[in-house]
Amino acid sequence: QTMVDPPARFLAVKVLLLVWHLPSSHLSAFSFQRISRFSNSRIAITTTGWSINKNDKAELVVERSEPVSKSKSKVSPYSEINSGGSDGDDNNNKNLPFFSSWPNWLQNGLRDLGGVRFIVNAATRSIAAPIFYWNNPWCFPEFLRISGPEYPWLVSALRFVGTIDKDKPDIDFTKQVYGDHPSQVAQVMIANNVDESHGTAPLFLFFHGGFWGSGFPTMYRLLSLPFLDRNFRTIILGYRTFPDATTEGQVDDLVLAVHYFINKYGGADGSGGPVVLMGHSSGAHISMLAAMQGRLPTVDALIAASGVYDIERHYKLEEKMGVSEISPMAAANGFTVENLRKNSPSRLGTSLPLTFPSVLLIHGGLDVLAPPQNSKDFHKILCEAPKPREVTMPVGKLTKSCRLDILDEVGHNDLVLEACLGGKTQTNICDWIDSTIEL
């Protein structure tokens, strides 16, 4: 999908961005003054994959922590861990993040008291989101369109001037509570022209990542676009992140949300349309953990994107990267080796539950935050697992499968951006859905 950005057509949108709403925050002139202070430097916002270069121009960057030659680009960071170390430790120490030199008590405090979550979420709202919409102004009208009931007069105005295509349907957008905690809220988007002439429309649920300790649904709202176009009811799930919940609590939130929304929109008795669940990064880990525990019996297809499936091994990588003390991963998964293994899908045995869904493991080949070896190794485990006995399914609704897609030249956050905006990630996901379930 190619989007054309005529500068004149979106000039009003860029002006609007200076004074109006961005996801979960309002962008002021002060925000842009803060961004402009980086004009003589180059920073990378790794939570979204966006950077500011010396010319003060935002650009999408491939996530590489250092230049990689072609001969080394396909070597997994895990290979050095498995071999017990690597050469050039002095050079590796020079590449550690600045906060790795902070005392452990400070890093642990930021992690355990929610400081990491606050910083990451605030940076996403005040820096990353403005940069993204400034460079992709066509996305902002689309964000407003799928949030229609929140800004009805603005959507009407943009339709009137032609910035929003008059042929694109209005979206019924609601925020729905599925639990008692303030974070247990989902954003539900259903096109007004959803076609249910052949039965209940399919359901797509997204469980975001954030290394178990950050993230919020609004930053992923645009992910609904390709699925709304394909007649899905689309739900972006919010949930408790660390320190409000550990991995066990996050699995509970996912199971609770899936059960709630399938009962409401899909028909828990199996009479409704197909149900597709997608998790990204830590969200993929939580989704896979719940599926392997047999707690997602009504999910037909699971898309696990950029996931981590061996927590113990990944903790060793975090140690090597200098982020293990500040990262929520070990804390959320129980600290001890026994707990890290218990929360690793790759170590839960080879017997799959009867309700295990079809699976697409999709990963970026340039992912340095959660290396693609995660999906490669886990795919092998799933393929070697004894297949559950035949389960009676409605004819044509589901074809059981387990597929692995490694996408070259795609980084950790690039993958979810491509899923939103178009590219081979979106194409592969949609093709797999078409081949797996009958819409």
Tab-separated table of C-alpha atoms in Angstrom:
chain	number	residue	atom	x	y	z
A	1	GLN	CA	0.000	0.000	0.000
A	2	THR	CA	1.468	3.328	-1.085
A	3	MET	CA	0.303	6.575	0.438
A	4	VAL	CA	0.718	9.848	-1.474
A	5	ASP	CA	1.426	12.971	0.581
A	6	PRO	CA	0.735	16.135	-1.478
A	7	PRO	CA	2.212	18.894	0.727
A	8	ALA	CA	-0.599	21.392	0.039
A	9	ARG	CA	-3.320	18.929	0.919
A	10	PHE	CA	-1.879	18.224	4.362
A	11	LEU	CA	-0.571	21.691	5.205
A	12	ALA	CA	-3.605	22.317	7.399
A	13	VAL	CA	-2.984	19.019	9.148
A	14	LYS	CA	0.585	20.003	10.028
A	15	VAL	CA	-0.613	23.340	11.359
A	16	LEU	CA	-3.268	21.494	13.333
A	17	LEU	CA	-0.585	19.304	14.896
A	18	LEU	CA	0.961	22.376	16.469
A	19	VAL	CA	-2.112	23.167	18.522
A	20	TRP	CA	-4.328	20.114	18.689
A	21	HIS	CA	-4.572	16.562	19.902
A	22	LEU	CA	-1.951	13.845	19.508
A	23	PRO	CA	-2.409	10.366	20.964
A	24	SER	CA	-3.113	10.805	24.682
A	25	SER	CA	-1.584	14.275	24.842
A	26	HIS	CA	-1.800	17.789	23.439
A	27	LEU	CA	1.207	19.023	21.501
A	28	SER	CA	2.198	22.587	22.323
A	29	ALA	CA	4.758	24.931	20.806
A	30	PHE	CA	6.881	24.156	23.858
A	31	SER	CA	7.027	20.515	22.788
A	32	PHE	CA	8.562	21.471	19.458
A	33	GLN	CA	10.984	23.816	21.233
A	34	ARG	CA	12.135	20.831	23.242
A	35	ILE	CA	12.596	18.799	20.071
A	36	SER	CA	14.564	21.605	18.396
A	37	ARG	CA	17.137	21.585	21.178
A	38	PHE	CA	18.459	18.335	19.755
A	39	SER	CA	19.384	20.031	16.460
A	40	ASN	CA	23.124	19.571	16.998
A	41	SER	CA	22.894	15.971	18.110
A	42	ARG	CA	21.504	12.651	16.994
A	43	ILE	CA	19.273	10.721	19.346
A	44	ALA	CA	17.426	7.461	18.842
A	45	ILE	CA	14.013	6.913	20.378
A	46	THR	CA	14.178	3.151	20.575
A	47	THR	CA	10.630	2.786	21.882
A	48	THR	CA	9.292	3.699	18.463
A	49	GLY	CA	12.219	3.476	16.070
A	50	TRP	CA	12.275	7.191	15.270
A	51	SER	CA	15.271	9.523	15.415
A	52	ILE	CA	16.189	13.155	15.040
A	53	ASN	CA	19.168	13.868	12.824
A	54	LYS	CA	21.546	16.847	12.647
A	55	ASN	CA	19.192	18.761	10.371
A	56	ASP	CA	16.412	18.497	12.948
A	57	LYS	CA	14.499	16.231	10.570
A	58	ALA	CA	12.724	13.168	11.880
A	59	GLU	CA	13.228	9.937	10.023
A	60	LEU	CA	12.412	6.258	10.406
A	61	VAL	CA	15.594	4.372	11.241
A	62	VAL	CA	16.515	0.720	11.012
A	63	GLU	CA	17.214	-0.489	14.512
A	64	ARG	CA	20.916	-1.218	14.651
A	65	SER	CA	22.869	-0.362	17.735
A	66	GLU	CA	26.083	-0.196	15.707
A	67	PRO	CA	27.166	-0.598	12.075
A	68	VAL	CA	26.945	-4.241	11.035
A	69	SER	CA	28.774	-5.709	8.089
A	70	LYS	CA	26.981	-8.128	5.808
A	71	SER	CA	29.122	-10.949	7.106
A	72	LYS	CA	27.931	-10.338	10.678
A	73	SER	CA	24.379	-9.105	10.143
A	74	LYS	CA	22.854	-12.579	10.377
A	75	VAL	CA	24.746	-13.650	13.480
A	76	SER	CA	22.370	-13.838	16.439
A	77	PRO	CA	23.347	-11.978	19.627
A	78	TYR	CA	22.427	-15.230	21.370
A	79	SER	CA	25.303	-17.070	19.678
A	80	GLU	CA	27.849	-15.260	21.840
A	81	ILE	CA	25.855	-16.051	24.976
A	82	ASN	CA	25.543	-19.721	24.095
A	83	SER	CA	29.269	-19.961	23.465
A	84	GLY	CA	30.009	-18.425	26.845
A	85	GLY	CA	31.194	-14.996	25.754
A	86	SER	CA	32.751	-13.026	22.917
A	87	ASP	CA	35.874	-11.191	21.979
A	88	GLY	CA	36.185	-7.479	22.427
A	89	ASP	CA	34.493	-7.109	25.803
A	90	ASP	CA	36.191	-3.744	26.277
A	91	ASN	CA	34.547	-2.465	23.106
A	92	ASN	CA	31.189	-3.859	24.232
A	93	ASN	CA	31.496	-1.982	27.513
A	94	LYS	CA	31.982	1.256	25.597
A	95	ASN	CA	28.666	0.662	23.813
A	96	LEU	CA	26.627	0.170	26.977
A	97	PRO	CA	23.776	2.657	27.600
A	98	PHE	CA	24.583	5.638	29.818
A	99	PHE	CA	22.334	4.461	32.644
A	100	SER	CA	24.203	1.147	32.992
A	101	SER	CA	26.748	2.993	35.170
A	102	TRP	CA	24.063	4.122	37.600
A	103	PRO	CA	23.974	2.293	40.955
A	104	ASN	CA	21.759	-0.790	40.950
A	105	TRP	CA	19.514	0.611	43.669
A	106	LEU	CA	18.653	3.567	41.438
A	107	GLN	CA	17.965	1.425	38.360
A	108	ASN	CA	15.910	-1.037	40.406
A	109	GLY	CA	13.979	1.812	42.015
A	110	LEU	CA	13.060	3.332	38.671
A	111	ARG	CA	11.921	-0.100	37.525
A	112	ASP	CA	9.997	-1.168	40.631
A	113	LEU	CA	8.312	2.169	41.365
A	114	GLY	CA	7.066	2.700	37.813
A	115	GLY	CA	9.673	5.307	36.830
A	116	VAL	CA	10.696	3.415	33.693
A	117	ARG	CA	7.067	3.161	32.618
A	118	PHE	CA	6.493	6.868	33.212
A	119	ILE	CA	9.597	7.930	31.243
A	120	VAL	CA	8.939	5.628	28.276
A	121	ASN	CA	5.246	6.479	28.013
A	122	ALA	CA	5.916	10.217	28.431
A	123	ALA	CA	8.611	10.149	25.732
A	124	THR	CA	6.219	8.357	23.386
A	125	ARG	CA	3.505	10.950	23.927
A	126	SER	CA	5.595	14.124	23.908
A	127	ILE	CA	8.371	13.314	21.407
A	128	ALA	CA	7.829	10.161	19.364
A	129	ALA	CA	4.159	10.746	18.490
A	130	PRO	CA	4.663	14.343	17.276
A	131	ILE	CA	7.630	13.286	15.143
A	132	PHE	CA	5.675	10.400	13.649
A	133	TYR	CA	2.626	12.464	12.694
A	134	TRP	CA	4.684	15.402	11.464
A	135	ASN	CA	6.421	13.140	8.950
A	136	ASN	CA	3.311	11.107	8.137
A	137	PRO	CA	0.544	13.744	8.119
A	138	TRP	CA	-1.862	11.439	6.285
A	139	CYS	CA	-1.874	9.241	9.414
A	140	PHE	CA	-3.291	11.969	11.641
A	141	PRO	CA	-6.600	12.335	9.743
A	142	GLU	CA	-6.881	8.546	9.779
A	143	PHE	CA	-6.264	8.533	13.523
A	144	LEU	CA	-9.047	11.078	13.921
A	145	ARG	CA	-11.376	9.105	11.635
A	146	ILE	CA	-11.075	5.881	13.615
A	147	SER	CA	-11.506	7.941	16.803
A	148	GLY	CA	-14.542	9.674	15.291
A	149	PRO	CA	-16.864	10.005	18.315
A	150	GLU	CA	-14.058	11.731	20.221
A	151	TYR	CA	-13.712	14.506	17.597
A	152	PRO	CA	-16.894	14.506	15.481
A	153	TRP	CA	-16.702	18.150	14.379
A	154	LEU	CA	-13.058	17.826	13.371
A	155	VAL	CA	-13.689	14.665	11.356
A	156	SER	CA	-16.615	16.386	9.606
A	157	ALA	CA	-14.422	19.383	8.776
A	158	LEU	CA	-11.632	17.208	7.343
A	159	ARG	CA	-14.158	15.273	5.270
A	160	PHE	CA	-15.545	18.568	3.960
A	161	VAL	CA	-12.134	19.786	2.747
A	162	GLY	CA	-11.261	16.364	1.323
A	163	THR	CA	-8.431	15.476	3.716
A	164	ILE	CA	-10.483	12.467	4.813
A	165	ASP	CA	-11.948	10.603	1.864
A	166	LYS	CA	-15.729	10.882	1.897
A	167	ASP	CA	-15.997	7.240	0.786
A	168	LYS	CA	-14.220	5.960	3.902
A	169	PRO	CA	-16.703	4.750	6.511
A	170	ASP	CA	-17.191	6.334	9.900
A	171	ILE	CA	-15.944	4.250	12.805
A	172	ASP	CA	-17.820	3.437	15.978
A	173	PHE	CA	-15.060	4.020	18.560
A	174	THR	CA	-15.517	3.254	22.250
A	175	LYS	CA	-13.334	2.694	25.294
A	176	GLN	CA	-14.658	-0.295	27.183
A	177	VAL	CA	-13.745	-1.470	30.674
A	178	TYR	CA	-13.289	-5.222	31.162
A	179	GLY	CA	-11.845	-5.238	34.707
A	180	ASP	CA	-11.524	-3.274	37.934
A	181	HIS	CA	-8.038	-1.783	37.376
A	182	PRO	CA	-7.754	1.566	35.510
A	183	SER	CA	-5.481	-0.086	32.932
A	184	GLN	CA	-8.005	-2.820	32.121
A	185	VAL	CA	-9.582	-0.765	29.353
A	186	ALA	CA	-9.738	-1.597	25.648
A	187	GLN	CA	-10.251	0.597	22.603
A	188	VAL	CA	-12.911	-0.905	20.352
A	189	MET	CA	-13.298	0.121	16.708
A	190	ILE	CA	-16.073	-1.148	14.453
A	191	ALA	CA	-16.773	0.243	10.985
A	192	ASN	CA	-20.326	1.501	10.516
A	193	ASN	CA	-20.550	-0.505	7.293
A	194	VAL	CA	-19.322	-3.788	8.809
A	195	ASP	CA	-20.713	-6.688	6.778
A	196	GLU	CA	-22.458	-9.381	8.815
A	197	SER	CA	-24.558	-10.779	6.010
A	198	HIS	CA	-22.596	-14.059	6.149
A	199	GLY	CA	-22.579	-14.320	9.936
A	200	THR	CA	-20.861	-12.523	12.772
A	201	ALA	CA	-17.932	-10.383	11.594
A	202	PRO	CA	-14.459	-11.655	12.551
A	203	LEU	CA	-12.762	-10.282	15.645
A	204	PHE	CA	-9.176	-8.963	15.839
A	205	LEU	CA	-7.565	-8.326	19.219
A	206	PHE	CA	-4.138	-6.754	19.721
A	207	PHE	CA	-2.013	-7.148	22.880
A	208	HIS	CA	0.763	-4.552	22.852
A	209	GLY	CA	4.360	-4.900	23.994
A	210	GLY	CA	6.618	-2.683	26.073
A	211	PHE	CA	9.033	-5.162	27.699
A	212	TRP	CA	6.405	-6.046	30.314
A	213	GLY	CA	6.554	-2.553	31.843
A	214	SER	CA	5.267	0.160	29.488
A	215	GLY	CA	2.975	0.940	26.570
A	216	PHE	CA	-0.683	1.932	26.210
A	217	PRO	CA	-3.420	1.188	23.658
A	218	THR	CA	-3.634	4.631	22.015
A	219	MET	CA	-0.138	4.363	20.541
A	220	TYR	CA	-1.302	1.286	18.581
A	221	ARG	CA	-4.716	2.564	17.481
A	222	LEU	CA	-3.589	2.908	13.846
A	223	LEU	CA	-2.981	-0.849	13.765
A	224	SER	CA	-6.732	-1.227	13.383
A	225	LEU	CA	-6.700	0.290	9.864
A	226	PRO	CA	-5.898	-2.799	7.744
A	227	PHE	CA	-8.282	-4.945	9.790
A	228	LEU	CA	-11.170	-2.479	9.672
A	229	ASP	CA	-10.749	-2.482	5.893
A	230	ARG	CA	-11.046	-6.288	5.986
A	231	ASN	CA	-14.365	-6.263	7.906
A	232	PHE	CA	-12.896	-7.075	11.341
A	233	ARG	CA	-14.188	-5.718	14.597
A	234	THR	CA	-10.898	-4.451	16.030
A	235	ILE	CA	-9.930	-4.207	19.700
A	236	ILE	CA	-6.673	-2.805	21.104
A	237	LEU	CA	-6.291	-4.200	24.614
A	238	GLY	CA	-4.938	-2.258	27.556
A	239	TYR	CA	-3.660	-4.185	30.559
A	240	ARG	CA	-1.653	-3.902	33.756
A	241	THR	CA	2.059	-3.496	33.117
A	242	PHE	CA	4.847	-3.911	35.662
A	243	PRO	CA	4.960	-2.929	38.525
A	244	ASP	CA	1.142	-3.146	38.647
A	245	ALA	CA	1.255	-6.779	37.520
A	246	THR	CA	3.782	-9.533	36.918
A	247	THR	CA	3.683	-11.913	33.965
A	248	GLU	CA	1.071	-14.024	35.748
A	249	GLY	CA	-1.178	-10.997	36.199
A	250	GLN	CA	-0.709	-9.939	32.580
A	251	VAL	CA	-1.728	-13.403	31.394
A	252	ASP	CA	-4.803	-13.131	33.618
A	253	ASP	CA	-5.635	-9.747	32.061
A	254	LEU	CA	-5.340	-11.148	28.539
A	255	VAL	CA	-7.533	-14.147	29.324
A	256	LEU	CA	-10.112	-11.930	31.045
A	257	ALA	CA	-10.209	-9.476	28.122
A	258	VAL	CA	-10.444	-12.176	25.446
A	259	HIS	CA	-13.257	-13.914	27.296
A	260	TYR	CA	-15.128	-10.629	27.830
A	261	PHE	CA	-14.967	-9.385	24.248
A	262	ILE	CA	-15.594	-12.735	22.605
A	263	ASN	CA	-18.707	-13.110	24.747
A	264	LYS	CA	-19.780	-9.620	23.715
A	265	TYR	CA	-18.915	-9.676	20.002
A	266	GLY	CA	-17.886	-13.139	18.891
A	267	GLY	CA	-20.014	-15.804	20.504
A	268	ALA	CA	-18.073	-17.928	23.012
A	269	ASP	CA	-19.989	-21.047	21.917
A	270	GLY	CA	-18.096	-21.066	18.616
A	271	SER	CA	-21.057	-19.811	16.593
A	272	GLY	CA	-19.472	-16.398	15.952
A	273	GLY	CA	-16.902	-15.297	13.420
A	274	PRO	CA	-13.214	-16.244	13.587
A	275	VAL	CA	-11.087	-14.723	16.361
A	276	VAL	CA	-7.537	-13.538	15.639
A	277	LEU	CA	-5.191	-12.468	18.454
A	278	MET	CA	-1.929	-10.623	17.768
A	279	GLY	CA	0.770	-9.886	20.337
A	280	HIS	CA	3.931	-7.858	19.789
A	281	SER	CA	7.214	-8.170	21.737
A	282	SER	CA	6.341	-8.909	25.381
A	283	GLY	CA	2.713	-9.038	24.237
A	284	ALA	CA	3.653	-11.969	21.984
A	285	HIS	CA	5.281	-13.706	24.968
A	286	ILE	CA	2.185	-13.231	27.155
A	287	SER	CA	-0.135	-14.373	24.351
A	288	MET	CA	1.911	-17.495	23.657
A	289	LEU	CA	2.181	-18.307	27.359
A	290	ALA	CA	-1.615	-18.135	27.720
A	291	ALA	CA	-2.135	-20.273	24.598
A	292	MET	CA	0.302	-22.964	25.760
A	293	GLN	CA	-1.440	-23.053	29.130
A	294	GLY	CA	-4.682	-23.813	27.291
A	295	ARG	CA	-6.323	-20.590	28.474
A	296	LEU	CA	-7.323	-19.233	25.043
A	297	PRO	CA	-9.737	-21.903	23.814
A	298	THR	CA	-11.819	-19.486	21.719
A	299	VAL	CA	-8.902	-17.959	19.780
A	300	ASP	CA	-8.642	-19.420	16.275
A	301	ALA	CA	-5.400	-17.812	15.116
A	302	LEU	CA	-2.469	-16.315	17.021
A	303	ILE	CA	0.057	-13.910	15.468
A	304	ALA	CA	3.179	-13.698	17.636
A	305	ALA	CA	5.317	-10.796	16.421
A	306	SER	CA	8.888	-10.158	17.615
A	307	GLY	CA	8.369	-12.310	20.681
A	308	VAL	CA	10.684	-13.644	23.388
A	309	TYR	CA	10.073	-17.288	24.283
A	310	ASP	CA	13.084	-18.207	26.440
A	311	ILE	CA	13.204	-15.675	29.280
A	312	GLU	CA	16.312	-17.117	30.939
A	313	ARG	CA	18.364	-16.831	27.763
A	314	HIS	CA	17.061	-13.358	27.040
A	315	TYR	CA	17.992	-12.219	30.541
A	316	LYS	CA	21.606	-13.115	29.748
A	317	LEU	CA	21.357	-10.942	26.631
A	318	GLU	CA	19.986	-8.073	28.725
A	319	GLU	CA	22.964	-8.459	31.060
A	320	LYS	CA	25.302	-8.221	28.093
A	321	MET	CA	23.458	-5.134	26.807
A	322	GLY	CA	23.702	-3.451	30.224
A	323	VAL	CA	19.939	-3.120	30.756
A	324	SER	CA	19.158	-6.054	33.066
A	325	GLU	CA	18.913	-3.941	36.233
A	326	ILE	CA	16.511	-1.369	34.794
A	327	SER	CA	14.507	-3.610	32.472
A	328	PRO	CA	11.196	-4.850	33.907
A	329	MET	CA	11.611	-8.288	32.285
A	330	ALA	CA	13.303	-10.224	35.098
A	331	ALA	CA	11.209	-8.556	37.788
A	332	ALA	CA	7.963	-9.241	35.941
A	333	ASN	CA	8.948	-12.871	35.399
A	334	GLY	CA	9.971	-13.657	38.959
A	335	PHE	CA	13.778	-13.074	39.143
A	336	THR	CA	14.833	-16.655	39.964
A	337	VAL	CA	16.043	-19.102	37.331
A	338	GLU	CA	13.177	-21.406	38.238
A	339	ASN	CA	10.604	-18.660	37.622
A	340	LEU	CA	12.253	-17.452	34.405
A	341	ARG	CA	12.044	-20.995	33.058
A	342	LYS	CA	8.467	-21.440	34.266
A	343	ASN	CA	7.462	-18.324	32.320
A	344	SER	CA	9.282	-19.383	29.126
A	345	PRO	CA	6.966	-20.893	26.493
A	346	SER	CA	9.922	-22.772	25.010
A	347	ARG	CA	10.365	-24.664	28.290
A	348	LEU	CA	6.762	-25.657	28.940
A	349	GLY	CA	7.173	-29.047	27.333
A	350	THR	CA	6.266	-30.334	23.912
A	351	SER	CA	2.669	-31.329	24.588
A	352	LEU	CA	0.287	-28.743	23.167
A	353	PRO	CA	-3.220	-28.264	24.577
A	354	LEU	CA	-6.200	-29.344	22.516
A	355	THR	CA	-7.254	-25.725	22.093
A	356	PHE	CA	-3.888	-24.520	20.782
A	357	PRO	CA	-4.589	-22.163	17.840
A	358	SER	CA	-2.934	-21.825	14.474
A	359	VAL	CA	0.227	-19.749	14.866
A	360	LEU	CA	2.181	-17.268	12.775
A	361	LEU	CA	5.598	-16.461	14.224
A	362	ILE	CA	6.762	-13.280	12.484
A	363	HIS	CA	10.022	-11.523	13.250
A	364	GLY	CA	12.271	-8.830	11.819
A	365	GLY	CA	15.653	-10.042	10.613
A	366	LEU	CA	17.358	-6.911	11.995
A	367	ASP	CA	15.712	-7.079	15.414
A	368	VAL	CA	18.378	-6.430	18.059
A	369	LEU	CA	15.997	-5.994	21.010
A	370	ALA	CA	14.414	-9.435	20.658
A	371	PRO	CA	16.599	-11.302	18.148
A	372	PRO	CA	14.855	-13.424	15.489
A	373	GLN	CA	16.525	-16.535	16.870
A	374	ASN	CA	13.681	-16.462	19.410
A	375	SER	CA	11.101	-17.281	16.743
A	376	LYS	CA	13.377	-19.647	14.817
A	377	ASP	CA	14.044	-21.838	17.848
A	378	PHE	CA	10.466	-21.720	19.078
A	379	HIS	CA	9.092	-22.616	15.658
A	380	LYS	CA	11.233	-25.734	15.710
A	381	ILE	CA	9.850	-26.648	19.140
A	382	LEU	CA	6.254	-26.200	17.977
A	383	CYS	CA	6.820	-28.225	14.816
A	384	GLU	CA	8.323	-31.099	16.804
A	385	ALA	CA	5.560	-31.075	19.429
A	386	PRO	CA	3.063	-33.945	19.290
A	387	LYS	CA	-0.042	-32.734	17.521
A	388	PRO	CA	-3.188	-32.722	19.654
A	389	ARG	CA	-5.858	-35.188	18.644
A	390	GLU	CA	-8.342	-34.054	16.017
A	391	VAL	CA	-10.712	-31.330	17.181
A	392	THR	CA	-14.099	-30.965	15.526
A	393	MET	CA	-14.297	-27.559	13.842
A	394	PRO	CA	-16.863	-25.944	11.545
A	395	VAL	CA	-15.931	-26.819	7.979
A	396	GLY	CA	-13.777	-24.163	6.340
A	397	LYS	CA	-13.418	-22.014	9.448
A	398	LEU	CA	-9.908	-23.009	10.424
A	399	THR	CA	-6.913	-24.764	8.949
A	400	LYS	CA	-4.388	-25.635	11.648
A	401	SER	CA	-0.907	-24.359	10.830
A	402	CYS	CA	2.334	-23.100	12.323
A	403	ARG	CA	4.328	-20.761	10.096
A	404	LEU	CA	7.571	-18.835	10.558
A	405	ASP	CA	8.277	-15.578	8.687
A	406	ILE	CA	11.629	-13.817	9.123
A	407	LEU	CA	11.525	-10.461	7.340
A	408	ASP	CA	14.867	-9.128	6.100
A	409	GLU	CA	15.703	-5.466	6.684
A	410	VAL	CA	12.993	-5.125	9.361
A	411	GLY	CA	13.766	-4.126	12.952
A	412	HIS	CA	11.845	-4.625	16.189
A	413	ASN	CA	9.590	-1.573	15.991
A	414	ASP	CA	9.654	-1.393	12.199
A	415	LEU	CA	7.577	-4.559	12.214
A	416	VAL	CA	4.624	-3.068	14.065
A	417	LEU	CA	4.911	0.175	12.048
A	418	GLU	CA	4.711	-1.829	8.812
A	419	ALA	CA	1.719	-3.712	10.165
A	420	CYS	CA	-0.005	-0.347	10.665
A	421	LEU	CA	1.082	1.585	7.587
A	422	GLY	CA	1.654	-1.079	4.958
A	423	GLY	CA	4.630	-3.118	3.786
A	424	LYS	CA	5.681	-6.734	3.725
A	425	THR	CA	4.737	-7.218	7.384
A	426	GLN	CA	1.132	-6.236	6.731
A	427	THR	CA	1.070	-8.238	3.495
A	428	ASN	CA	2.400	-11.404	5.143
A	429	ILE	CA	-0.012	-11.142	8.074
A	430	CYS	CA	-3.054	-10.616	5.858
A	431	ASP	CA	-2.022	-13.413	3.472
A	432	TRP	CA	-1.593	-15.802	6.401
A	433	ILE	CA	-4.990	-14.890	7.833
A	434	ASP	CA	-6.589	-15.502	4.426
A	435	SER	CA	-4.935	-18.924	4.194
A	436	THR	CA	-5.817	-19.898	7.754
A	437	ILE	CA	-9.394	-18.821	8.402
A	438	GLU	CA	-12.448	-18.266	6.261
A	439	LEU	CA	-13.592	-14.648	6.558
